[in-house]
JSON list of C-alpha atoms in Angstrom, two decimals:
[
{"chain": "A", "resi": 225, "resn": "CYS", "atom": "CA", "xyz": [37.43, 130.03, 180.81]},
{"chain": "A", "resi": 226, "resn": "ALA", "atom": "CA", "xyz": [36.83, 130.64, 177.51]},
{"chain": "A", "resi": 227, "resn": "PHE", "atom": "CA", "xyz": [38.53, 133.30, 174.58]},
{"chain": "A", "resi": 228, "resn": "SER", "atom": "CA", "xyz": [37.33, 136.69, 174.05]},
{"chain": "A", "resi": 229, "resn": "GLY", "atom": "CA", "xyz": [40.09, 137.90, 172.31]},
{"chain": "A", "resi": 230, "resn": "VAL", "atom": "CA", "xyz": [42.94, 138.47, 171.77]},
{"chain": "A", "resi": 231, "resn": "GLY", "atom": "CA", "xyz": [45.73, 139.20, 173.68]},
{"chain": "A", "resi": 232, "resn": "HIS", "atom": "CA", "xyz": [49.83, 140.15, 172.50]},
{"chain": "A", "resi": 233, "resn": "ILE", "atom": "CA", "xyz": [53.77, 138.79, 174.35]},
{"chain": "A", "resi": 234, "resn": "SER", "atom": "CA", "xyz": [56.42, 140.66, 173.23]},
{"chain": "A", "resi": 235, "resn": "GLY", "atom": "CA", "xyz": [59.87, 140.71, 174.42]},
{"chain": "A", "resi": 236, "resn": "VAL", "atom": "CA", "xyz": [63.41, 139.48, 172.25]},
{"chain": "A", "resi": 237, "resn": "ILE", "atom": "CA", "xyz": [65.44, 136.87, 172.02]},
{"chain": "A", "resi": 238, "resn": "THR", "atom": "CA", "xyz": [68.97, 137.03, 172.19]},
{"chain": "A", "resi": 239, "resn": "SER", "atom": "CA", "xyz": [71.81, 134.41, 169.95]},
{"chain": "A", "resi": 240, "resn": "PRO", "atom": "CA", "xyz": [75.27, 134.40, 171.32]},
{"chain": "A", "resi": 241, "resn": "GLU", "atom": "CA", "xyz": [75.96, 132.69, 168.53]},
{"chain": "A", "resi": 242, "resn": "GLY", "atom": "CA", "xyz": [74.16, 135.02, 166.07]},
{"chain": "A", "resi": 243, "resn": "PHE", "atom": "CA", "xyz": [71.35, 134.79, 163.61]},
{"chain": "A", "resi": 244, "resn": "THR", "atom": "CA", "xyz": [71.85, 133.70, 160.19]},
{"chain": "A", "resi": 245, "resn": "ALA", "atom": "CA", "xyz": [70.93, 136.23, 157.54]},
{"chain": "A", "resi": 246, "resn": "GLY", "atom": "CA", "xyz": [68.10, 134.64, 155.72]},
{"chain": "A", "resi": 247, "resn": "GLY", "atom": "CA", "xyz": [67.54, 132.48, 158.61]},
{"chain": "A", "resi": 248, "resn": "THR", "atom": "CA", "xyz": [64.45, 131.86, 160.85]},
{"chain": "A", "resi": 249, "resn": "ALA", "atom": "CA", "xyz": [63.56, 130.96, 163.76]},
{"chain": "A", "resi": 250, "resn": "THR", "atom": "CA", "xyz": [60.34, 129.52, 166.13]},
{"chain": "A", "resi": 251, "resn": "VAL", "atom": "CA", "xyz": [58.66, 130.72, 169.04]},
{"chain": "A", "resi": 252, "resn": "ALA", "atom": "CA", "xyz": [56.15, 128.26, 170.41]},
{"chain": "A", "resi": 253, "resn": "ALA", "atom": "CA", "xyz": [53.54, 129.48, 173.39]},
{"chain": "A", "resi": 254, "resn": "SER", "atom": "CA", "xyz": [51.88, 126.64, 175.48]},
{"chain": "A", "resi": 255, "resn": "THR", "atom": "CA", "xyz": [48.90, 127.07, 178.15]},
{"chain": "A", "resi": 256, "resn": "LEU", "atom": "CA", "xyz": [49.70, 123.56, 179.24]},
{"chain": "A", "resi": 257, "resn": "ALA", "atom": "CA", "xyz": [53.52, 123.97, 180.37]},
{"chain": "A", "resi": 258, "resn": "PHE", "atom": "CA", "xyz": [54.50, 121.79, 177.31]},
{"chain": "A", "resi": 259, "resn": "LEU", "atom": "CA", "xyz": [53.92, 118.76, 179.19]},
{"chain": "A", "resi": 260, "resn": "GLY", "atom": "CA", "xyz": [50.76, 117.90, 177.12]},
{"chain": "A", "resi": 261, "resn": "GLY", "atom": "CA", "xyz": [49.13, 118.35, 173.28]},
{"chain": "A", "resi": 262, "resn": "PRO", "atom": "CA", "xyz": [50.66, 120.46, 170.69]},
{"chain": "A", "resi": 263, "resn": "PRO", "atom": "CA", "xyz": [52.03, 124.05, 171.55]},
{"chain": "A", "resi": 264, "resn": "LEU", "atom": "CA", "xyz": [51.15, 127.55, 169.15]},
{"chain": "A", "resi": 265, "resn": "PHE", "atom": "CA", "xyz": [53.46, 127.78, 166.24]},
{"chain": "A", "resi": 266, "resn": "PHE", "atom": "CA", "xyz": [55.09, 131.12, 164.71]},
{"chain": "A", "resi": 267, "resn": "ILE", "atom": "CA", "xyz": [57.84, 131.51, 162.86]},
{"chain": "A", "resi": 268, "resn": "PHE", "atom": "CA", "xyz": [59.97, 134.57, 162.12]},
{"chain": "A", "resi": 269, "resn": "ALA", "atom": "CA", "xyz": [62.79, 135.56, 159.57]},
{"chain": "A", "resi": 270, "resn": "THR", "atom": "CA", "xyz": [66.22, 136.47, 161.37]},
{"chain": "A", "resi": 271, "resn": "SER", "atom": "CA", "xyz": [68.39, 138.55, 159.68]},
{"chain": "A", "resi": 272, "resn": "SER", "atom": "CA", "xyz": [72.70, 139.00, 161.55]},
{"chain": "A", "resi": 273, "resn": "GLY", "atom": "CA", "xyz": [73.38, 139.60, 164.79]},
{"chain": "A", "resi": 274, "resn": "THR", "atom": "CA", "xyz": [72.52, 138.70, 167.91]},
{"chain": "A", "resi": 275, "resn": "ILE", "atom": "CA", "xyz": [68.92, 140.45, 168.48]},
{"chain": "A", "resi": 276, "resn": "LEU", "atom": "CA", "xyz": [65.27, 138.67, 166.82]},
{"chain": "A", "resi": 277, "resn": "PRO", "atom": "CA", "xyz": [62.44, 140.99, 168.31]},
{"chain": "A", "resi": 278, "resn": "TYR", "atom": "CA", "xyz": [59.32, 139.10, 168.78]},
{"chain": "A", "resi": 279, "resn": "THR", "atom": "CA", "xyz": [55.67, 139.38, 169.27]},
{"chain": "A", "resi": 280, "resn": "LEU", "atom": "CA", "xyz": [53.32, 136.41, 169.32]},
{"chain": "A", "resi": 281, "resn": "SER", "atom": "CA", "xyz": [48.92, 137.16, 168.78]},
{"chain": "A", "resi": 282, "resn": "LEU", "atom": "CA", "xyz": [47.40, 134.74, 170.76]},
{"chain": "A", "resi": 283, "resn": "GLN", "atom": "CA", "xyz": [43.43, 133.46, 171.70]},
{"chain": "A", "resi": 284, "resn": "ALA", "atom": "CA", "xyz": [43.05, 134.98, 175.45]},
{"chain": "A", "resi": 285, "resn": "PRO", "atom": "CA", "xyz": [42.59, 135.61, 178.83]},
{"chain": "A", "resi": 286, "resn": "ALA", "atom": "CA", "xyz": [45.13, 132.35, 179.10]},
{"chain": "A", "resi": 287, "resn": "THR", "atom": "CA", "xyz": [48.31, 131.70, 180.55]},
{"chain": "A", "resi": 288, "resn": "TYR", "atom": "CA", "xyz": [51.61, 130.83, 178.55]},
{"chain": "A", "resi": 289, "resn": "SER", "atom": "CA", "xyz": [55.46, 129.36, 178.35]},
{"chain": "A", "resi": 290, "resn": "ILE", "atom": "CA", "xyz": [57.50, 130.71, 176.07]},
{"chain": "A", "resi": 291, "resn": "VAL", "atom": "CA", "xyz": [59.94, 128.31, 174.41]},
{"chain": "A", "resi": 292, "resn": "ALA", "atom": "CA", "xyz": [62.45, 129.63, 171.37]},
{"chain": "A", "resi": 293, "resn": "VAL", "atom": "CA", "xyz": [64.67, 127.82, 169.07]},
{"chain": "A", "resi": 294, "resn": "GLY", "atom": "CA", "xyz": [66.43, 128.95, 166.09]},
{"chain": "A", "resi": 295, "resn": "ALA", "atom": "CA", "xyz": [65.36, 127.60, 163.25]},
{"chain": "A", "resi": 296, "resn": "ASP", "atom": "CA", "xyz": [61.47, 126.47, 161.74]},
{"chain": "A", "resi": 297, "resn": "VAL", "atom": "CA", "xyz": [60.71, 123.62, 163.77]},
{"chain": "A", "resi": 298, "resn": "SER", "atom": "CA", "xyz": [56.88, 123.77, 163.77]},
{"chain": "A", "resi": 299, "resn": "ASN", "atom": "CA", "xyz": [57.21, 120.15, 161.94]},
{"chain": "A", "resi": 300, "resn": "ASP", "atom": "CA", "xyz": [58.72, 118.23, 165.07]},
{"chain": "A", "resi": 301, "resn": "THR", "atom": "CA", "xyz": [61.12, 115.96, 162.60]},
{"chain": "A", "resi": 302, "resn": "GLN", "atom": "CA", "xyz": [63.07, 118.95, 161.82]},
{"chain": "A", "resi": 303, "resn": "LEU", "atom": "CA", "xyz": [63.86, 119.36, 165.31]},
{"chain": "A", "resi": 304, "resn": "THR", "atom": "CA", "xyz": [67.92, 117.64, 165.71]},
{"chain": "A", "resi": 305, "resn": "PRO", "atom": "CA", "xyz": [70.18, 117.27, 168.95]},
{"chain": "A", "resi": 306, "resn": "GLY", "atom": "CA", "xyz": [72.85, 120.47, 169.67]},
{"chain": "A", "resi": 307, "resn": "MET", "atom": "CA", "xyz": [69.89, 123.12, 168.16]},
{"chain": "A", "resi": 308, "resn": "SER", "atom": "CA", "xyz": [69.70, 126.63, 170.04]},
{"chain": "A", "resi": 309, "resn": "ILE", "atom": "CA", "xyz": [66.73, 126.58, 171.87]},
{"chain": "A", "resi": 310, "resn": "GLY", "atom": "CA", "xyz": [65.87, 128.78, 175.45]},
{"chain": "A", "resi": 311, "resn": "VAL", "atom": "CA", "xyz": [62.40, 128.88, 177.53]},
{"chain": "A", "resi": 312, "resn": "TYR", "atom": "CA", "xyz": [61.33, 132.11, 178.95]},
{"chain": "A", "resi": 313, "resn": "ASN", "atom": "CA", "xyz": [62.06, 132.07, 183.05]},
{"chain": "A", "resi": 314, "resn": "HIS", "atom": "CA", "xyz": [61.93, 128.80, 183.49]},
{"chain": "A", "resi": 315, "resn": "TYR", "atom": "CA", "xyz": [58.61, 127.88, 182.16]},
{"chain": "A", "resi": 316, "resn": "ALA", "atom": "CA", "xyz": [56.59, 130.72, 184.16]},
{"chain": "A", "resi": 317, "resn": "PRO", "atom": "CA", "xyz": [53.36, 131.37, 182.54]},
{"chain": "A", "resi": 318, "resn": "VAL", "atom": "CA", "xyz": [52.39, 134.93, 181.39]},
{"chain": "A", "resi": 319, "resn": "ALA", "atom": "CA", "xyz": [49.03, 135.63, 181.84]},
{"chain": "A", "resi": 320, "resn": "VAL", "atom": "CA", "xyz": [47.70, 137.62, 178.78]},
{"chain": "A", "resi": 321, "resn": "ALA", "atom": "CA", "xyz": [44.31, 139.34, 178.65]},
{"chain": "A", "resi": 322, "resn": "ALA", "atom": "CA", "xyz": [42.09, 139.90, 175.78]},
{"chain": "A", "resi": 323, "resn": "GLY", "atom": "CA", "xyz": [42.94, 143.42, 174.27]},
{"chain": "A", "resi": 324, "resn": "SER", "atom": "CA", "xyz": [46.15, 143.77, 176.67]},
{"chain": "A", "resi": 325, "resn": "ALA", "atom": "CA", "xyz": [49.74, 143.30, 175.74]},
{"chain": "A", "resi": 326, "resn": "VAL", "atom": "CA", "xyz": [52.20, 141.73, 177.55]},
{"chain": "A", "resi": 327, "resn": "SER", "atom": "CA", "xyz": [56.17, 143.26, 176.88]},
{"chain": "A", "resi": 328, "resn": "ASN", "atom": "CA", "xyz": [59.40, 142.21, 177.90]},
{"chain": "A", "resi": 329, "resn": "ILE", "atom": "CA", "xyz": [59.43, 138.62, 177.64]},
{"chain": "A", "resi": 330, "resn": "SER", "atom": "CA", "xyz": [63.03, 138.42, 177.15]},
{"chain": "A", "resi": 331, "resn": "PHE", "atom": "CA", "xyz": [65.41, 135.20, 177.21]},
{"chain": "A", "resi": 332, "resn": "SER", "atom": "CA", "xyz": [68.13, 133.30, 175.35]},
{"chain": "A", "resi": 333, "resn": "LEU", "atom": "CA", "xyz": [69.24, 131.09, 173.27]},
{"chain": "A", "resi": 334, "resn": "ALA", "atom": "CA", "xyz": [72.22, 128.18, 173.52]},
{"chain": "A", "resi": 335, "resn": "PRO", "atom": "CA", "xyz": [73.30, 125.33, 171.91]},
{"chain": "A", "resi": 336, "resn": "ASP", "atom": "CA", "xyz": [71.39, 122.25, 173.56]},
{"chain": "A", "resi": 337, "resn": "THR", "atom": "CA", "xyz": [73.71, 119.12, 173.57]},
{"chain": "A", "resi": 338, "resn": "ALA", "atom": "CA", "xyz": [73.31, 117.68, 177.12]},
{"chain": "A", "resi": 339, "resn": "PRO", "atom": "CA", "xyz": [70.89, 114.27, 177.59]},
{"chain": "A", "resi": 340, "resn": "PRO", "atom": "CA", "xyz": [68.35, 113.90, 179.55]},
{"chain": "A", "resi": 341, "resn": "THR", "atom": "CA", "xyz": [67.93, 111.17, 182.84]},
{"chain": "A", "resi": 342, "resn": "SER", "atom": "CA", "xyz": [65.00, 108.91, 184.02]},
{"chain": "A", "resi": 343, "resn": "ARG", "atom": "CA", "xyz": [64.96, 106.57, 186.62]},
{"chain": "A", "resi": 344, "resn": "ILE", "atom": "CA", "xyz": [61.71, 103.90, 187.66]},
{"chain": "A", "resi": 345, "resn": "THR", "atom": "CA", "xyz": [60.74, 104.84, 191.26]},
{"chain": "A", "resi": 346, "resn": "SER", "atom": "CA", "xyz": [57.58, 102.24, 191.38]},
{"chain": "A", "resi": 347, "resn": "ILE", "atom": "CA", "xyz": [59.04, 99.24, 190.97]},
{"chain": "A", "resi": 348, "resn": "VAL", "atom": "CA", "xyz": [62.08, 98.57, 193.20]},
{"chain": "A", "resi": 349, "resn": "ASN", "atom": "CA", "xyz": [65.49, 96.42, 192.05]},
{"chain": "A", "resi": 350, "resn": "GLY", "atom": "CA", "xyz": [64.77, 92.18, 192.71]},
{"chain": "A", "resi": 351, "resn": "SER", "atom": "CA", "xyz": [61.58, 93.08, 194.31]},
{"chain": "A", "resi": 352, "resn": "THR", "atom": "CA", "xyz": [58.88, 90.38, 193.87]},
{"chain": "A", "resi": 353, "resn": "ILE", "atom": "CA", "xyz": [55.55, 92.08, 192.49]},
{"chain": "A", "resi": 354, "resn": "THR", "atom": "CA", "xyz": [51.87, 90.05, 192.66]},
{"chain": "A", "resi": 355, "resn": "ALA", "atom": "CA", "xyz": [49.94, 93.12, 190.40]},
{"chain": "A", "resi": 356, "resn": "LEU", "atom": "CA", "xyz": [51.43, 95.84, 187.79]},
{"chain": "A", "resi": 357, "resn": "SER", "atom": "CA", "xyz": [48.78, 98.29, 187.41]},
{"chain": "A", "resi": 358, "resn": "VAL", "atom": "CA", "xyz": [51.16, 101.28, 186.71]},
{"chain": "A", "resi": 359, "resn": "ILE", "atom": "CA", "xyz": [54.82, 102.11, 185.99]},
{"chain": "A", "resi": 360, "resn": "ALA", "atom": "CA", "xyz": [55.86, 105.87, 187.13]},
{"chain": "A", "resi": 361, "resn": "GLY", "atom": "CA", "xyz": [59.20, 107.13, 187.58]},
{"chain": "A", "resi": 362, "resn": "THR", "atom": "CA", "xyz": [61.10, 110.74, 187.14]},
{"chain": "A", "resi": 363, "resn": "ALA", "atom": "CA", "xyz": [62.84, 112.30, 184.23]},
{"chain": "A", "resi": 364, "resn": "ALA", "atom": "CA", "xyz": [65.01, 115.44, 184.18]},
{"chain": "A", "resi": 365, "resn": "ASP", "atom": "CA", "xyz": [66.97, 117.49, 181.35]},
{"chain": "A", "resi": 366, "resn": "ASP", "atom": "CA", "xyz": [68.44, 121.48, 180.92]},
{"chain": "A", "resi": 367, "resn": "VAL", "atom": "CA", "xyz": [65.36, 122.19, 179.43]},
{"chain": "A", "resi": 368, "resn": "GLY", "atom": "CA", "xyz": [63.26, 120.02, 178.64]},
{"chain": "A", "resi": 369, "resn": "VAL", "atom": "CA", "xyz": [62.01, 116.56, 178.61]},
{"chain": "A", "resi": 370, "resn": "GLY", "atom": "CA", "xyz": [59.99, 115.86, 175.47]},
{"chain": "A", "resi": 371, "resn": "GLU", "atom": "CA", "xyz": [59.70, 112.24, 175.32]},
{"chain": "A", "resi": 372, "resn": "LEU", "atom": "CA", "xyz": [59.69, 108.48, 177.36]},
{"chain": "A", "resi": 373, "resn": "ALA", "atom": "CA", "xyz": [60.09, 105.42, 175.81]},
{"chain": "A", "resi": 374, "resn": "LEU", "atom": "CA", "xyz": [59.89, 102.09, 177.88]},
{"chain": "A", "resi": 375, "resn": "ALA", "atom": "CA", "xyz": [61.37, 98.95, 177.68]},
{"chain": "A", "resi": 376, "resn": "VAL", "atom": "CA", "xyz": [60.31, 95.31, 180.26]},
{"chain": "A", "resi": 377, "resn": "HIS", "atom": "CA", "xyz": [62.53, 92.30, 178.92]},
{"chain": "A", "resi": 378, "resn": "ASP", "atom": "CA", "xyz": [61.52, 88.69, 180.21]},
{"chain": "A", "resi": 379, "resn": "LEU", "atom": "CA", "xyz": [64.23, 87.01, 181.85]},
{"chain": "A", "resi": 380, "resn": "SER", "atom": "CA", "xyz": [63.48, 84.05, 182.56]},
{"chain": "A", "resi": 381, "resn": "ALA", "atom": "CA", "xyz": [62.10, 82.71, 178.89]},
{"chain": "A", "resi": 382, "resn": "ASP", "atom": "CA", "xyz": [64.85, 86.11, 177.22]},
{"chain": "A", "resi": 383, "resn": "GLN", "atom": "CA", "xyz": [61.91, 88.01, 175.23]},
{"chain": "A", "resi": 384, "resn": "TRP", "atom": "CA", "xyz": [60.81, 91.56, 174.96]},
{"chain": "A", "resi": 385, "resn": "TRP", "atom": "CA", "xyz": [57.67, 92.76, 174.79]},
{"chain": "A", "resi": 386, "resn": "LEU", "atom": "CA", "xyz": [56.39, 93.90, 171.82]},
{"chain": "A", "resi": 387, "resn": "PRO", "atom": "CA", "xyz": [52.39, 93.62, 170.98]},
{"chain": "A", "resi": 388, "resn": "ASN", "atom": "CA", "xyz": [51.67, 93.07, 167.40]},
{"chain": "A", "resi": 389, "resn": "GLY", "atom": "CA", "xyz": [48.35, 91.60, 166.93]},
{"chain": "A", "resi": 390, "resn": "GLN", "atom": "CA", "xyz": [48.65, 87.74, 168.87]},
{"chain": "A", "resi": 391, "resn": "THR", "atom": "CA", "xyz": [52.23, 88.47, 170.05]},
{"chain": "A", "resi": 392, "resn": "ARG", "atom": "CA", "xyz": [53.42, 90.38, 172.95]},
{"chain": "A", "resi": 393, "resn": "TRP", "atom": "CA", "xyz": [56.58, 88.92, 173.34]},
{"chain": "A", "resi": 394, "resn": "ILE", "atom": "CA", "xyz": [59.47, 88.12, 171.34]},
{"chain": "A", "resi": 395, "resn": "SER", "atom": "CA", "xyz": [62.93, 86.98, 170.88]},
{"chain": "A", "resi": 396, "resn": "THR", "atom": "CA", "xyz": [65.30, 90.07, 169.17]},
{"chain": "A", "resi": 397, "resn": "THR", "atom": "CA", "xyz": [68.54, 91.27, 169.02]},
{"chain": "A", "resi": 398, "resn": "THR", "atom": "CA", "xyz": [67.94, 94.98, 169.22]},
{"chain": "A", "resi": 399, "resn": "VAL", "atom": "CA", "xyz": [68.30, 94.79, 173.09]},
{"chain": "A", "resi": 400, "resn": "PRO", "atom": "CA", "xyz": [67.04, 96.57, 175.25]},
{"chain": "A", "resi": 401, "resn": "LEU", "atom": "CA", "xyz": [63.40, 97.08, 172.95]},
{"chain": "A", "resi": 402, "resn": "PHE", "atom": "CA", "xyz": [62.30, 100.84, 173.75]},
{"chain": "A", "resi": 403, "resn": "LEU", "atom": "CA", "xyz": [59.03, 101.45, 172.65]},
{"chain": "A", "resi": 404, "resn": "GLY", "atom": "CA", "xyz": [57.47, 104.88, 173.48]},
{"chain": "A", "resi": 405, "resn": "VAL", "atom": "CA", "xyz": [54.58, 105.23, 176.00]},
{"chain": "A", "resi": 406, "resn": "ASN", "atom": "CA", "xyz": [51.28, 107.95, 175.92]},
{"chain": "A", "resi": 407, "resn": "ALA", "atom": "CA", "xyz": [53.04, 108.47, 179.67]},
{"chain": "A", "resi": 408, "resn": "VAL", "atom": "CA", "xyz": [51.37, 111.78, 181.72]},
{"chain": "A", "resi": 409, "resn": "PHE", "atom": "CA", "xyz": [54.20, 114.16, 182.95]},
{"chain": "A", "resi": 410, "resn": "THR", "atom": "CA", "xyz": [53.63, 115.95, 186.23]},
{"chain": "A", "resi": 411, "resn": "GLY", "atom": "CA", "xyz": [55.96, 119.57, 186.79]},
{"chain": "A", "resi": 412, "resn": "THR", "atom": "CA", "xyz": [57.85, 121.60, 184.64]},
{"chain": "A", "resi": 413, "resn": "PRO", "atom": "CA", "xyz": [59.54, 120.04, 181.27]},
{"chain": "A", "resi": 414, "resn": "ASP", "atom": "CA", "xyz": [62.95, 120.03, 182.56]},
{"chain": "A", "resi": 415, "resn": "ALA", "atom": "CA", "xyz": [61.61, 117.81, 186.11]},
{"chain": "A", "resi": 416, "resn": "VAL", "atom": "CA", "xyz": [59.51, 115.63, 185.29]},
{"chain": "A", "resi": 417, "resn": "SER", "atom": "CA", "xyz": [57.46, 112.71, 187.32]},
{"chain": "A", "resi": 418, "resn": "TRP", "atom": "CA", "xyz": [56.34, 110.58, 184.94]},
{"chain": "A", "resi": 419, "resn": "ARG", "atom": "CA", "xyz": [53.13, 107.91, 184.60]},
{"chain": "A", "resi": 420, "resn": "ALA", "atom": "CA", "xyz": [52.25, 105.09, 182.57]},
{"chain": "A", "resi": 421, "resn": "ASP", "atom": "CA", "xyz": [49.17, 103.00, 182.36]},
{"chain": "A", "resi": 422, "resn": "ALA", "atom": "CA", "xyz": [50.11, 98.89, 182.75]},
{"chain": "A", "resi": 423, "resn": "ALA", "atom": "CA", "xyz": [46.80, 97.73, 183.57]},
{"chain": "A", "resi": 424, "resn": "PRO", "atom": "CA", "xyz": [44.76, 95.46, 181.49]},
{"chain": "A", "resi": 425, "resn": "ALA", "atom": "CA", "xyz": [41.80, 97.90, 181.48]},
{"chain": "A", "resi": 426, "resn": "SER", "atom": "CA", "xyz": [44.02, 101.17, 180.32]},
{"chain": "A", "resi": 427, "resn": "GLN", "atom": "CA", "xyz": [44.11, 101.47, 176.52]},
{"chain": "A", "resi": 428, "resn": "GLY", "atom": "CA", "xyz": [46.08, 104.12, 174.11]},
{"chain": "A", "resi": 429, "resn": "ASP", "atom": "CA", "xyz": [49.78, 102.60, 173.97]},
{"chain": "A", "resi": 430, "resn": "ALA", "atom": "CA", "xyz": [51.91, 99.98, 173.71]},
{"chain": "A", "resi": 431, "resn": "PHE", "atom": "CA", "xyz": [52.20, 99.35, 177.51]},
{"chain": "A", "resi": 432, "resn": "SER", "atom": "CA", "xyz": [48.79, 99.03, 177.93]},
{"chain": "A", "resi": 433, "resn": "GLY", "atom": "CA", "xyz": [48.15, 95.90, 179.17]},
{"chain": "A", "resi": 434, "resn": "LEU", "atom": "CA", "xyz": [51.28, 94.34, 179.81]},
{"chain": "A", "resi": 435, "resn": "SER", "atom": "CA", "xyz": [50.17, 93.42, 183.06]},
{"chain": "A", "resi": 436, "resn": "GLY", "atom": "CA", "xyz": [47.76, 90.74, 182.12]},
{"chain": "A", "resi": 437, "resn": "PHE", "atom": "CA", "xyz": [50.52, 89.43, 179.97]},
{"chain": "A", "resi": 438, "resn": "LEU", "atom": "CA", "xyz": [53.26, 88.78, 182.93]},
{"chain": "A", "resi": 439, "resn": "THR", "atom": "CA", "xyz": [53.85, 85.30, 183.60]},
{"chain": "A", "resi": 440, "resn": "LYS", "atom": "CA", "xyz": [53.35, 83.97, 187.55]},
{"chain": "A", "resi": 441, "resn": "GLY", "atom": "CA", "xyz": [57.73, 82.85, 188.64]},
{"chain": "A", "resi": 442, "resn": "HIS", "atom": "CA", "xyz": [58.96, 84.57, 185.99]},
{"chain": "A", "resi": 443, "resn": "GLN", "atom": "CA", "xyz": [61.81, 87.64, 186.65]},
{"chain": "A", "resi": 444, "resn": "TYR", "atom": "CA", "xyz": [61.34, 90.60, 184.30]},
{"chain": "A", "resi": 445, "resn": "GLN", "atom": "CA", "xyz": [64.09, 94.11, 183.68]},
{"chain": "A", "resi": 446, "resn": "VAL", "atom": "CA", "xyz": [61.97, 97.66, 182.91]},
{"chain": "A", "resi": 447, "resn": "PHE", "atom": "CA", "xyz": [63.86, 100.04, 180.78]},
{"chain": "A", "resi": 448, "resn": "ALA", "atom": "CA", "xyz": [63.02, 103.63, 180.69]},
{"chain": "A", "resi": 449, "resn": "ARG", "atom": "CA", "xyz": [64.54, 106.19, 178.21]},
{"chain": "A", "resi": 450, "resn": "ALA", "atom": "CA", "xyz": [63.90, 110.07, 177.37]},
{"chain": "A", "resi": 451, "resn": "ARG", "atom": "CA", "xyz": [64.91, 112.08, 174.87]},
{"chain": "A", "resi": 452, "resn": "ASP", "atom": "CA", "xyz": [64.80, 115.51, 175.22]},
{"chain": "A", "resi": 453, "resn": "PHE", "atom": "CA", "xyz": [62.98, 118.75, 173.02]},
{"chain": "A", "resi": 454, "resn": "VAL", "atom": "CA", "xyz": [65.80, 118.67, 170.27]},
{"chain": "A", "resi": 455, "resn": "ARG", "atom": "CA", "xyz": [66.02, 114.30, 170.55]},
{"chain": "A", "resi": 456, "resn": "ASN", "atom": "CA", "xyz": [68.85, 114.39, 173.12]},
{"chain": "A", "resi": 457, "resn": "ILE", "atom": "CA", "xyz": [68.26, 110.73, 173.83]},
{"chain": "A", "resi": 458, "resn": "GLU", "atom": "CA", "xyz": [69.15, 109.37, 176.90]},
{"chain": "A", "resi": 459, "resn": "THR", "atom": "CA", "xyz": [71.87, 106.55, 176.76]},
{"chain": "A", "resi": 460, "resn": "PRO", "atom": "CA", "xyz": [69.56, 104.28, 180.16]},
{"chain": "A", "resi": 461, "resn": "SER", "atom": "CA", "xyz": [71.18, 103.08, 182.82]},
{"chain": "A", "resi": 462, "resn": "ALA", "atom": "CA", "xyz": [70.14, 99.47, 183.92]},
{"chain": "A", "resi": 463, "resn": "GLY", "atom": "CA", "xyz": [67.04, 98.46, 184.61]},
{"chain": "A", "resi": 464, "resn": "VAL", "atom": "CA", "xyz": [65.03, 97.95, 187.24]}
]
C-alpha cells in the first residue's frame, strides 16, 4: 500500500567486542528482506561500551527487516571480511504503522569470518542437455548471501564465457573465470534459492543469451561462487 506517514523503530544493539568511542555503526532497513533493491542506511555515532541505542524514522505503513554493522558501510565498498554484523530475529519483518513507534527491536553483533556456500541444482553433473534457459541453485551463509557469480567453461574448446562485443569465448589463465550475475533470490538471505536467466531473449547481465552460444556436441562445466554481506567469498567447489 502507499505510504501515508512516518513510523519509528527503536532498540538496542549489543556488541560483545565493544564499540569504539568516536566511531560509527550502521543500521540498515529493508522492505524486501535484503533480497533485492538497496536498503535504507542510518549512521550512528558510537561511544565506548557494548550498547548502542538506535531509533529509525521510516516511511509507513510498511514492514522492515533490520540489519546492523559495527562500522559506516553506507557505501558497500567499505565492507570487509570479519566485520561485526547482526540481524534482528532471522530477518523477521517488523511492521510499523504511520504515526506509531515499535520498540525493543534489539539484537547483537558478532564478527563474520565464515564464507558462504553455493551449489547448482538445475544441471546434473554429466547430463546431456538440449536447451539452457535458466541456471538455478541454492546458497547459504551464517548471516546473509549478498552476491552470486557464475563461470562457464567450454571443455571441448578450452575457452571461458566472457561476452565482450562480438567475442563470447576466450582463452585465459584466470580460471574459473567468474562473472557477476543478476540472479533472482528467494527465501531468506541466509538460505536462498537463486535463478539466473541464460536464454537468448533475456537481458541484463553477462549470462543473458548464453544458451545461444553453446555448440552442439561440446562439453561444458558451470561453476557458482557466492559472496556474503561483508564480502567473505566462497572457495568454489568443482562445477557441474
